[in-house]
Amino acid sequence: ENININSSNSDEGEVIPAENDPEEQAYQEIKDEFGFDPVRPNYLPDGTEFEECVFMDDKKEVFLLYSVKGRILEYRIYPSLRNKSIGYDVEDELINEEEITVSGIQISIQSRKIKDSDKIIFIAQFNYKNVVYVLQTQESWEETQEILKNLNFF
């Protein structure tokens, strides 16, 4: 008997094949372009939707954009920086900076108050296998830590 996993009348809900999943396609494009599996978040807050993947500056950086209930969560990958850190031209006030370790990887997290606003953003940065990753979010400190603690390092 043949079972159609794409059937929409399944009790489990519809299974979307990878080629029809824009987020999965984005990560596959990154792998195809740069020859590595990027670190991926295994956890994102409820209500998170993948918006788009953008290759910038002649493919020196990749932005994966998500929306979380109207807020932007930005995940940036810099395949060509080779262990350099990213400088921020930020007018936002630095509130706190700390480091956490996830799977043996040091992750630096800054909390910043957005200029002329009461909003707080978190910017997390780490290097893994000569690639720089940056996560920027307006989620809570707890949610930001949950995202980071659940990164999938290939």
CSV table of N, CA and C in Angstrom, one decimal:
chain,number,residue,atom,x,y,z
A,1,GLU,N,0.9,-1.2,0.0
A,1,GLU,CA,0.0,0.0,0.0
A,1,GLU,C,0.9,1.2,0.0
A,2,ASN,N,0.6,2.2,-0.9
A,2,ASN,CA,1.3,3.4,-0.9
A,2,ASN,C,0.7,4.4,0.1
A,3,ILE,N,1.5,5.1,0.8
A,3,ILE,CA,1.1,6.1,1.8
A,3,ILE,C,1.5,7.5,1.3
A,4,ASN,N,0.6,8.4,1.1
A,4,ASN,CA,0.9,9.7,0.6
A,4,ASN,C,1.1,10.6,1.8
A,5,ILE,N,2.4,10.9,2.1
A,5,ILE,CA,2.7,11.8,3.2
A,5,ILE,C,2.3,13.2,3.0
A,6,ASN,N,2.0,13.6,1.8
A,6,ASN,CA,1.6,14.9,1.5
A,6,ASN,C,0.1,15.1,1.5
A,7,SER,N,-0.6,14.1,1.9
A,7,SER,CA,-2.0,14.1,2.0
A,7,SER,C,-2.5,15.1,3.1
A,8,SER,N,-3.4,16.0,2.7
A,8,SER,CA,-3.9,17.0,3.7
A,8,SER,C,-4.9,16.5,4.6
A,9,ASN,N,-5.4,15.2,4.4
A,9,ASN,CA,-6.4,14.7,5.3
A,9,ASN,C,-5.8,13.8,6.4
A,10,SER,N,-4.5,13.9,6.6
A,10,SER,CA,-3.8,13.2,7.6
A,10,SER,C,-4.2,13.7,9.0
A,11,ASP,N,-4.3,12.8,10.0
A,11,ASP,CA,-4.6,13.2,11.4
A,11,ASP,C,-3.5,14.1,12.0
A,12,GLU,N,-2.3,13.9,11.5
A,12,GLU,CA,-1.1,14.7,12.0
A,12,GLU,C,-1.1,16.1,11.4
A,13,GLY,N,-1.9,16.5,10.5
A,13,GLY,CA,-1.8,17.7,9.8
A,13,GLY,C,-1.0,17.6,8.6
A,14,GLU,N,-0.9,18.6,7.8
A,14,GLU,CA,-0.3,18.5,6.5
A,14,GLU,C,1.3,18.5,6.7
A,15,VAL,N,1.9,17.5,6.0
A,15,VAL,CA,3.4,17.5,6.0
A,15,VAL,C,3.8,18.2,4.8
A,16,ILE,N,4.7,19.2,5.0
A,16,ILE,CA,5.2,20.0,3.9
A,16,ILE,C,6.5,19.5,3.5
A,17,PRO,N,6.7,19.0,2.2
A,17,PRO,CA,8.0,18.6,1.8
A,17,PRO,C,9.0,19.7,1.8
A,18,ALA,N,10.3,19.4,2.1
A,18,ALA,CA,11.3,20.4,2.2
A,18,ALA,C,11.3,21.4,1.1
A,19,GLU,N,11.1,20.9,-0.2
A,19,GLU,CA,11.2,21.8,-1.3
A,19,GLU,C,10.1,22.8,-1.3
A,20,ASN,N,9.0,22.6,-0.5
A,20,ASN,CA,7.9,23.6,-0.5
A,20,ASN,C,8.0,24.4,0.8
A,21,ASP,N,9.0,24.2,1.6
A,21,ASP,CA,9.2,25.0,2.9
A,21,ASP,C,10.2,26.1,2.7
A,22,PRO,N,9.8,27.3,2.6
A,22,PRO,CA,10.8,28.4,2.3
A,22,PRO,C,12.0,28.5,3.3
A,23,GLU,N,11.7,28.2,4.5
A,23,GLU,CA,12.8,28.3,5.5
A,23,GLU,C,13.8,27.2,5.2
A,24,GLU,N,13.3,26.0,5.0
A,24,GLU,CA,14.2,24.8,4.7
A,24,GLU,C,15.0,25.1,3.4
A,25,GLN,N,14.3,25.7,2.4
A,25,GLN,CA,15.0,26.0,1.1
A,25,GLN,C,16.1,27.1,1.4
A,26,ALA,N,15.8,28.0,2.3
A,26,ALA,CA,16.8,29.1,2.6
A,26,ALA,C,18.1,28.4,3.1
A,27,TYR,N,17.9,27.5,4.1
A,27,TYR,CA,19.1,26.9,4.7
A,27,TYR,C,19.8,26.0,3.7
A,28,GLN,N,19.1,25.4,2.8
A,28,GLN,CA,19.7,24.6,1.8
A,28,GLN,C,20.5,25.4,0.8
A,29,GLU,N,19.9,26.6,0.5
A,29,GLU,CA,20.7,27.5,-0.4
A,29,GLU,C,22.0,28.0,0.2
A,30,ILE,N,21.9,28.2,1.5
A,30,ILE,CA,23.2,28.6,2.2
A,30,ILE,C,24.2,27.5,2.2
A,31,LYS,N,23.7,26.3,2.4
A,31,LYS,CA,24.6,25.1,2.4
A,31,LYS,C,25.2,25.0,1.0
A,32,ASP,N,24.3,25.1,-0.1
A,32,ASP,CA,24.8,24.9,-1.4
A,32,ASP,C,25.8,26.0,-1.8
A,33,GLU,N,25.5,27.3,-1.4
A,33,GLU,CA,26.4,28.4,-1.7
A,33,GLU,C,27.8,28.4,-1.0
A,34,PHE,N,27.8,28.0,0.3
A,34,PHE,CA,29.0,28.1,1.0
A,34,PHE,C,29.6,26.8,1.4
A,35,GLY,N,28.9,25.7,1.2
A,35,GLY,CA,29.5,24.4,1.5
A,35,GLY,C,29.5,24.0,2.9
A,36,PHE,N,28.6,24.5,3.8
A,36,PHE,CA,28.5,24.1,5.2
A,36,PHE,C,27.0,24.2,5.6
A,37,ASP,N,26.7,23.4,6.6
A,37,ASP,CA,25.4,23.5,7.2
A,37,ASP,C,25.4,24.6,8.3
A,38,PRO,N,24.7,25.7,8.1
A,38,PRO,CA,24.7,26.7,9.1
A,38,PRO,C,24.1,26.3,10.4
A,39,VAL,N,24.6,26.9,11.5
A,39,VAL,CA,23.9,26.7,12.8
A,39,VAL,C,22.5,27.2,12.7
A,40,ARG,N,21.6,26.3,13.2
A,40,ARG,CA,20.2,26.7,13.1
A,40,ARG,C,19.5,26.7,14.4
A,41,PRO,N,18.5,27.6,14.6
A,41,PRO,CA,17.7,27.6,15.8
A,41,PRO,C,16.7,26.4,15.8
A,42,ASN,N,16.8,25.6,16.8
A,42,ASN,CA,15.8,24.5,17.0
A,42,ASN,C,14.5,25.0,17.7
A,43,TYR,N,14.6,26.1,18.3
A,43,TYR,CA,13.5,26.7,19.1
A,43,TYR,C,13.3,28.1,18.6
A,44,LEU,N,12.1,28.5,18.3
A,44,LEU,CA,11.7,29.9,18.1
A,44,LEU,C,10.4,30.1,18.8
A,45,PRO,N,10.2,31.3,19.3
A,45,PRO,CA,9.0,31.6,20.1
A,45,PRO,C,7.7,31.3,19.3
A,46,ASP,N,6.6,30.9,20.1
A,46,ASP,CA,5.3,30.7,19.5
A,46,ASP,C,4.9,31.8,18.6
A,47,GLY,N,4.4,31.6,17.5
A,47,GLY,CA,3.9,32.6,16.5
A,47,GLY,C,5.0,33.1,15.6
A,48,THR,N,6.2,32.5,15.6
A,48,THR,CA,7.3,32.9,14.7
A,48,THR,C,7.0,32.4,13.3
A,49,GLU,N,7.2,33.3,12.4
A,49,GLU,CA,7.0,33.0,11.0
A,49,GLU,C,8.2,33.4,10.2
A,50,PHE,N,8.7,32.5,9.3
A,50,PHE,CA,9.8,32.8,8.5
A,50,PHE,C,9.4,33.8,7.4
A,51,GLU,N,10.1,34.8,7.2
A,51,GLU,CA,9.7,35.9,6.2
A,51,GLU,C,10.6,35.7,4.9
A,52,GLU,N,11.9,35.8,5.1
A,52,GLU,CA,12.7,35.8,3.9
A,52,GLU,C,14.2,35.5,4.2
A,53,CYS,N,14.9,35.1,3.2
A,53,CYS,CA,16.4,35.0,3.3
A,53,CYS,C,17.0,35.9,2.2
A,54,VAL,N,17.9,36.7,2.7
A,54,VAL,CA,18.5,37.7,1.8
A,54,VAL,C,20.0,37.6,1.8
A,55,PHE,N,20.6,37.4,0.6
A,55,PHE,CA,22.1,37.3,0.5
A,55,PHE,C,22.5,38.8,0.2
A,56,MET,N,23.4,39.3,1.0
A,56,MET,CA,23.9,40.7,0.9
A,56,MET,C,25.3,40.8,0.5
A,57,ASP,N,25.7,42.0,0.0
A,57,ASP,CA,27.1,42.3,-0.2
A,57,ASP,C,27.9,41.2,-1.0
A,58,ASP,N,27.4,40.9,-2.2
A,58,ASP,CA,28.0,39.9,-3.0
A,58,ASP,C,28.2,38.6,-2.2
A,59,LYS,N,27.2,38.3,-1.4
A,59,LYS,CA,27.1,37.0,-0.7
A,59,LYS,C,28.2,36.9,0.4
A,60,LYS,N,28.5,38.1,1.0
A,60,LYS,CA,29.4,38.1,2.2
A,60,LYS,C,28.6,37.9,3.5
A,61,GLU,N,27.3,38.2,3.4
A,61,GLU,CA,26.4,38.0,4.6
A,61,GLU,C,25.1,37.5,4.1
A,62,VAL,N,24.4,36.8,5.0
A,62,VAL,CA,23.1,36.3,4.8
A,62,VAL,C,22.2,36.7,5.9
A,63,PHE,N,21.0,37.2,5.6
A,63,PHE,CA,20.0,37.6,6.6
A,63,PHE,C,18.9,36.6,6.5
A,64,LEU,N,18.5,36.0,7.6
A,64,LEU,CA,17.2,35.3,7.7
A,64,LEU,C,16.3,36.1,8.6
A,65,LEU,N,15.2,36.5,8.0
A,65,LEU,CA,14.3,37.3,8.7
A,65,LEU,C,13.0,36.5,9.1
A,66,TYR,N,12.6,36.7,10.4
A,66,TYR,CA,11.4,36.1,10.9
A,66,TYR,C,10.6,37.2,11.5
A,67,SER,N,9.3,36.9,11.6
A,67,SER,CA,8.4,37.9,12.3
A,67,SER,C,7.8,37.1,13.5
A,68,VAL,N,7.8,37.8,14.6
A,68,VAL,CA,7.2,37.2,15.8
A,68,VAL,C,6.2,38.1,16.3
A,69,LYS,N,4.9,37.8,16.0
A,69,LYS,CA,3.8,38.7,16.4
A,69,LYS,C,4.1,40.2,16.1
A,70,GLY,N,4.5,40.5,14.9
A,70,GLY,CA,4.7,41.9,14.5
A,70,GLY,C,6.1,42.4,14.7
A,71,ARG,N,6.9,41.7,15.5
A,71,ARG,CA,8.3,42.1,15.8
A,71,ARG,C,9.3,41.3,14.8
A,72,ILE,N,10.4,41.9,14.5
A,72,ILE,CA,11.4,41.2,13.6
A,72,ILE,C,12.4,40.5,14.5
A,73,LEU,N,12.7,39.3,14.1
A,73,LEU,CA,13.8,38.5,14.6
A,73,LEU,C,14.8,38.3,13.5
A,74,GLU,N,16.0,38.7,13.6
A,74,GLU,CA,16.9,38.7,12.5
A,74,GLU,C,18.1,37.8,12.9
A,75,TYR,N,18.4,36.9,12.0
A,75,TYR,CA,19.5,35.9,12.2
A,75,TYR,C,20.4,36.1,11.0
A,76,ARG,N,21.6,36.6,11.3
A,76,ARG,CA,22.6,36.9,10.3
A,76,ARG,C,23.8,35.9,10.3
A,77,ILE,N,24.2,35.6,9.2
A,77,ILE,CA,25.3,34.6,9.0
A,77,ILE,C,26.4,35.3,8.1
A,78,TYR,N,27.6,35.4,8.6
A,78,TYR,CA,28.7,36.0,7.9
A,78,TYR,C,29.8,34.9,7.6
A,79,PRO,N,29.6,34.2,6.4
A,79,PRO,CA,30.5,33.1,6.1
A,79,PRO,C,32.0,33.6,5.8
A,80,SER,N,32.2,34.8,5.4
A,80,SER,CA,33.5,35.3,5.0
A,80,SER,C,34.3,36.0,6.0
A,81,LEU,N,33.9,36.2,7.2
A,81,LEU,CA,34.6,37.0,8.2
A,81,LEU,C,35.7,36.3,8.9
A,82,ARG,N,35.6,35.0,8.9
A,82,ARG,CA,36.7,34.2,9.5
A,82,ARG,C,37.2,34.6,10.9
A,83,ASN,N,36.3,34.5,11.9
A,83,ASN,CA,36.6,34.8,13.3
A,83,ASN,C,36.8,36.2,13.6
A,84,LYS,N,36.5,37.1,12.7
A,84,LYS,CA,36.5,38.5,13.1
A,84,LYS,C,35.1,38.8,13.8
A,85,SER,N,35.1,39.8,14.7
A,85,SER,CA,33.9,40.2,15.3
A,85,SER,C,33.2,41.3,14.5
A,86,ILE,N,31.9,41.4,14.6
A,86,ILE,CA,31.2,42.4,13.9
A,86,ILE,C,31.1,43.7,14.7
A,87,GLY,N,31.5,44.8,14.0
A,87,GLY,CA,31.3,46.1,14.7
A,87,GLY,C,29.9,46.6,14.5
A,88,TYR,N,29.4,47.2,15.5
A,88,TYR,CA,28.0,47.8,15.4
A,88,TYR,C,28.1,49.3,15.4
A,89,ASP,N,27.5,49.9,14.4
A,89,ASP,CA,27.4,51.3,14.4
A,89,ASP,C,26.0,51.6,15.1
A,90,VAL,N,26.0,51.5,16.4
A,90,VAL,CA,24.7,51.6,17.1
A,90,VAL,C,24.7,52.8,18.0
A,91,GLU,N,23.6,53.5,17.8
A,91,GLU,CA,23.4,54.7,18.7
A,91,GLU,C,22.6,54.2,20.0
A,92,ASP,N,22.1,53.0,19.9
A,92,ASP,CA,21.3,52.5,21.0
A,92,ASP,C,22.2,52.3,22.3
A,93,GLU,N,21.6,52.6,23.4
A,93,GLU,CA,22.4,52.5,24.7
A,93,GLU,C,22.6,51.1,25.1
A,94,LEU,N,23.9,50.8,25.4
A,94,LEU,CA,24.2,49.5,25.9
A,94,LEU,C,23.8,49.4,27.4
A,95,ILE,N,22.9,48.4,27.7
A,95,ILE,CA,22.4,48.2,29.0
A,95,ILE,C,23.3,47.1,29.8
A,96,ASN,N,23.5,46.0,29.1
A,96,ASN,CA,24.2,44.9,29.7
A,96,ASN,C,24.9,44.1,28.6
A,97,GLU,N,26.0,43.4,29.1
A,97,GLU,CA,26.7,42.5,28.2
A,97,GLU,C,27.1,41.3,29.0
A,98,GLU,N,26.8,40.1,28.5
A,98,GLU,CA,27.3,38.9,29.2
A,98,GLU,C,27.5,37.8,28.2
A,99,GLU,N,28.1,36.7,28.7
A,99,GLU,CA,28.4,35.6,27.9
A,99,GLU,C,27.8,34.4,28.4
A,100,ILE,N,27.3,33.5,27.5
A,100,ILE,CA,26.8,32.2,27.9
A,100,ILE,C,27.5,31.2,27.1
A,101,THR,N,27.5,29.9,27.5
A,101,THR,CA,28.2,28.9,26.7
A,101,THR,C,27.1,27.9,26.4
A,102,VAL,N,27.0,27.6,25.1
A,102,VAL,CA,26.1,26.6,24.6
A,102,VAL,C,26.9,25.6,23.7
A,103,SER,N,26.8,24.3,24.1
A,103,SER,CA,27.5,23.3,23.3
A,103,SER,C,29.0,23.6,23.2
A,104,GLY,N,29.6,24.2,24.3
A,104,GLY,CA,31.0,24.6,24.2
A,104,GLY,C,31.3,25.8,23.5
A,105,ILE,N,30.3,26.5,22.9
A,105,ILE,CA,30.5,27.7,22.1
A,105,ILE,C,30.2,28.9,23.0
A,106,GLN,N,31.1,29.9,23.1
A,106,GLN,CA,30.9,31.2,23.8
A,106,GLN,C,30.0,32.1,23.0
A,107,ILE,N,28.9,32.5,23.6
A,107,ILE,CA,28.0,33.4,22.9
A,107,ILE,C,27.9,34.7,23.7
A,108,SER,N,28.3,35.8,23.1
A,108,SER,CA,28.2,37.2,23.7
A,108,SER,C,26.8,37.8,23.5
A,109,ILE,N,26.2,38.2,24.5
A,109,ILE,CA,24.8,38.8,24.4
A,109,ILE,C,24.8,40.2,24.9
A,110,GLN,N,24.4,41.2,24.1
A,110,GLN,CA,24.2,42.6,24.5
A,110,GLN,C,22.8,42.8,24.6
A,111,SER,N,22.4,43.6,25.7
A,111,SER,CA,21.0,44.1,25.7
A,111,SER,C,21.2,45.6,25.5
A,112,ARG,N,20.4,46.2,24.6
A,112,ARG,CA,20.4,47.6,24.3
A,112,ARG,C,19.1,48.2,24.3
A,113,LYS,N,19.0,49.5,24.7
A,113,LYS,CA,17.8,50.3,24.7
A,113,LYS,C,17.8,51.0,23.4
A,114,ILE,N,16.7,50.8,22.6
A,114,ILE,CA,16.6,51.5,21.3
A,114,ILE,C,16.5,53.0,21.5
A,115,LYS,N,17.3,53.8,20.8
A,115,LYS,CA,17.3,55.2,20.9
A,115,LYS,C,15.8,55.8,20.7
A,116,ASP,N,15.5,56.7,21.5
A,116,ASP,CA,14.1,57.4,21.4
A,116,ASP,C,13.0,56.4,21.5
A,117,SER,N,13.2,55.4,22.4
A,117,SER,CA,12.2,54.3,22.5
A,117,SER,C,12.4,53.7,23.9
A,118,ASP,N,11.3,52.9,24.3
A,118,ASP,CA,11.5,52.2,25.5
A,118,ASP,C,11.8,50.7,25.2
A,119,LYS,N,12.0,50.4,23.9
A,119,LYS,CA,12.2,49.0,23.5
A,119,LYS,C,13.6,48.6,23.8
A,120,ILE,N,13.7,47.3,24.2
A,120,ILE,CA,15.0,46.6,24.4
A,120,ILE,C,15.2,45.6,23.3
A,121,ILE,N,16.4,45.6,22.8
A,121,ILE,CA,16.8,44.5,21.9
A,121,ILE,C,18.0,43.7,22.5
A,122,PHE,N,18.0,42.5,22.0
A,122,PHE,CA,19.1,41.6,22.4
A,122,PHE,C,19.9,41.3,21.2
A,123,ILE,N,21.2,41.4,21.2
A,123,ILE,CA,22.1,41.0,20.1
A,123,ILE,C,23.1,40.0,20.6
A,124,ALA,N,23.0,38.8,20.1
A,124,ALA,CA,23.8,37.7,20.4
A,124,ALA,C,24.8,37.4,19.3
A,125,GLN,N,26.1,37.2,19.6
A,125,GLN,CA,27.0,36.9,18.5
A,125,GLN,C,27.9,35.8,19.0
A,126,PHE,N,28.2,34.9,18.0
A,126,PHE,CA,29.2,33.8,18.3
A,126,PHE,C,29.9,33.4,17.0
A,127,ASN,N,31.0,32.8,17.1
A,127,ASN,CA,31.8,32.2,16.0
A,127,ASN,C,31.7,30.7,16.1
A,128,TYR,N,31.5,30.0,15.0
A,128,TYR,CA,31.5,28.6,14.9
A,128,TYR,C,32.0,28.1,13.6
A,129,LYS,N,33.1,27.3,13.6
A,129,LYS,CA,33.7,26.8,12.4
A,129,LYS,C,34.0,28.0,11.4
A,130,ASN,N,34.6,29.0,11.9
A,130,ASN,CA,35.1,30.2,11.1
A,130,ASN,C,34.0,30.9,10.5
A,131,VAL,N,32.8,30.9,11.0
A,131,VAL,CA,31.6,31.6,10.5
A,131,VAL,C,31.1,32.4,11.7
A,132,VAL,N,30.8,33.7,11.5
A,132,VAL,CA,30.2,34.6,12.5
A,132,VAL,C,28.7,34.6,12.4
A,133,TYR,N,28.0,34.4,13.5
A,133,TYR,CA,26.5,34.4,13.6
A,133,TYR,C,26.1,35.5,14.5
A,134,VAL,N,25.0,36.2,14.1
A,134,VAL,CA,24.4,37.2,15.0
A,134,VAL,C,22.9,37.0,15.0
A,135,LEU,N,22.3,37.0,16.2
A,135,LEU,CA,20.9,36.9,16.4
A,135,LEU,C,20.5,38.3,17.0
A,136,GLN,N,19.5,38.9,16.4
A,136,GLN,CA,19.0,40.2,17.0
A,136,GLN,C,17.5,40.0,17.1
A,137,THR,N,17.0,40.3,18.4
A,137,THR,CA,15.6,40.1,18.6
A,137,THR,C,15.1,41.1,19.7
A,138,GLN,N,13.8,41.3,19.7
A,138,GLN,CA,13.1,42.1,20.7
A,138,GLN,C,12.4,41.2,21.6
A,139,GLU,N,12.6,39.9,21.6
A,139,GLU,CA,11.9,39.0,22.5
A,139,GLU,C,12.5,39.2,23.9
A,140,SER,N,11.9,38.6,24.9
A,140,SER,CA,12.3,38.8,26.3
A,140,SER,C,13.7,38.1,26.5
A,141,TRP,N,14.4,38.4,27.6
A,141,TRP,CA,15.6,37.9,27.9
A,141,TRP,C,15.5,36.3,28.0
A,142,GLU,N,14.4,35.9,28.6
A,142,GLU,CA,14.2,34.4,28.7
A,142,GLU,C,14.0,33.8,27.4
A,143,GLU,N,13.3,34.4,26.5
A,143,GLU,CA,13.1,33.8,25.1
A,143,GLU,C,14.4,33.8,24.3
A,144,THR,N,15.1,34.9,24.5
A,144,THR,CA,16.4,35.0,23.8
A,144,THR,C,17.3,33.9,24.2
A,145,GLN,N,17.4,33.7,25.5
A,145,GLN,CA,18.3,32.6,26.0
A,145,GLN,C,17.8,31.2,25.6
A,146,GLU,N,16.4,31.0,25.5
A,146,GLU,CA,15.9,29.8,25.1
A,146,GLU,C,16.3,29.5,23.6
A,147,ILE,N,16.2,30.5,22.8
A,147,ILE,CA,16.6,30.4,21.4
A,147,ILE,C,18.1,29.9,21.3
A,148,LEU,N,18.9,30.6,22.1
A,148,LEU,CA,20.4,30.3,22.0
A,148,LEU,C,20.7,29.0,22.6
A,149,LYS,N,20.0,28.6,23.6
A,149,LYS,CA,20.3,27.3,24.3
A,149,LYS,C,19.9,26.1,23.4
A,150,ASN,N,19.0,26.4,22.4
A,150,ASN,CA,18.5,25.4,21.5
A,150,ASN,C,19.1,25.5,20.1
A,151,LEU,N,20.2,26.1,19.9
A,151,LEU,CA,20.9,26.1,18.6
A,151,LEU,C,21.4,24.7,18.2
A,152,ASN,N,21.2,24.4,16.9
A,152,ASN,CA,21.7,23.1,16.4
A,152,ASN,C,23.1,23.4,15.7
A,153,PHE,N,24.2,23.0,16.4
A,153,PHE,CA,25.5,23.1,15.8
A,153,PHE,C,25.8,21.8,15.1
A,154,PHE,N,26.0,21.9,13.8
A,154,PHE,CA,26.3,20.7,12.9
A,154,PHE,C,27.7,20.3,13.0
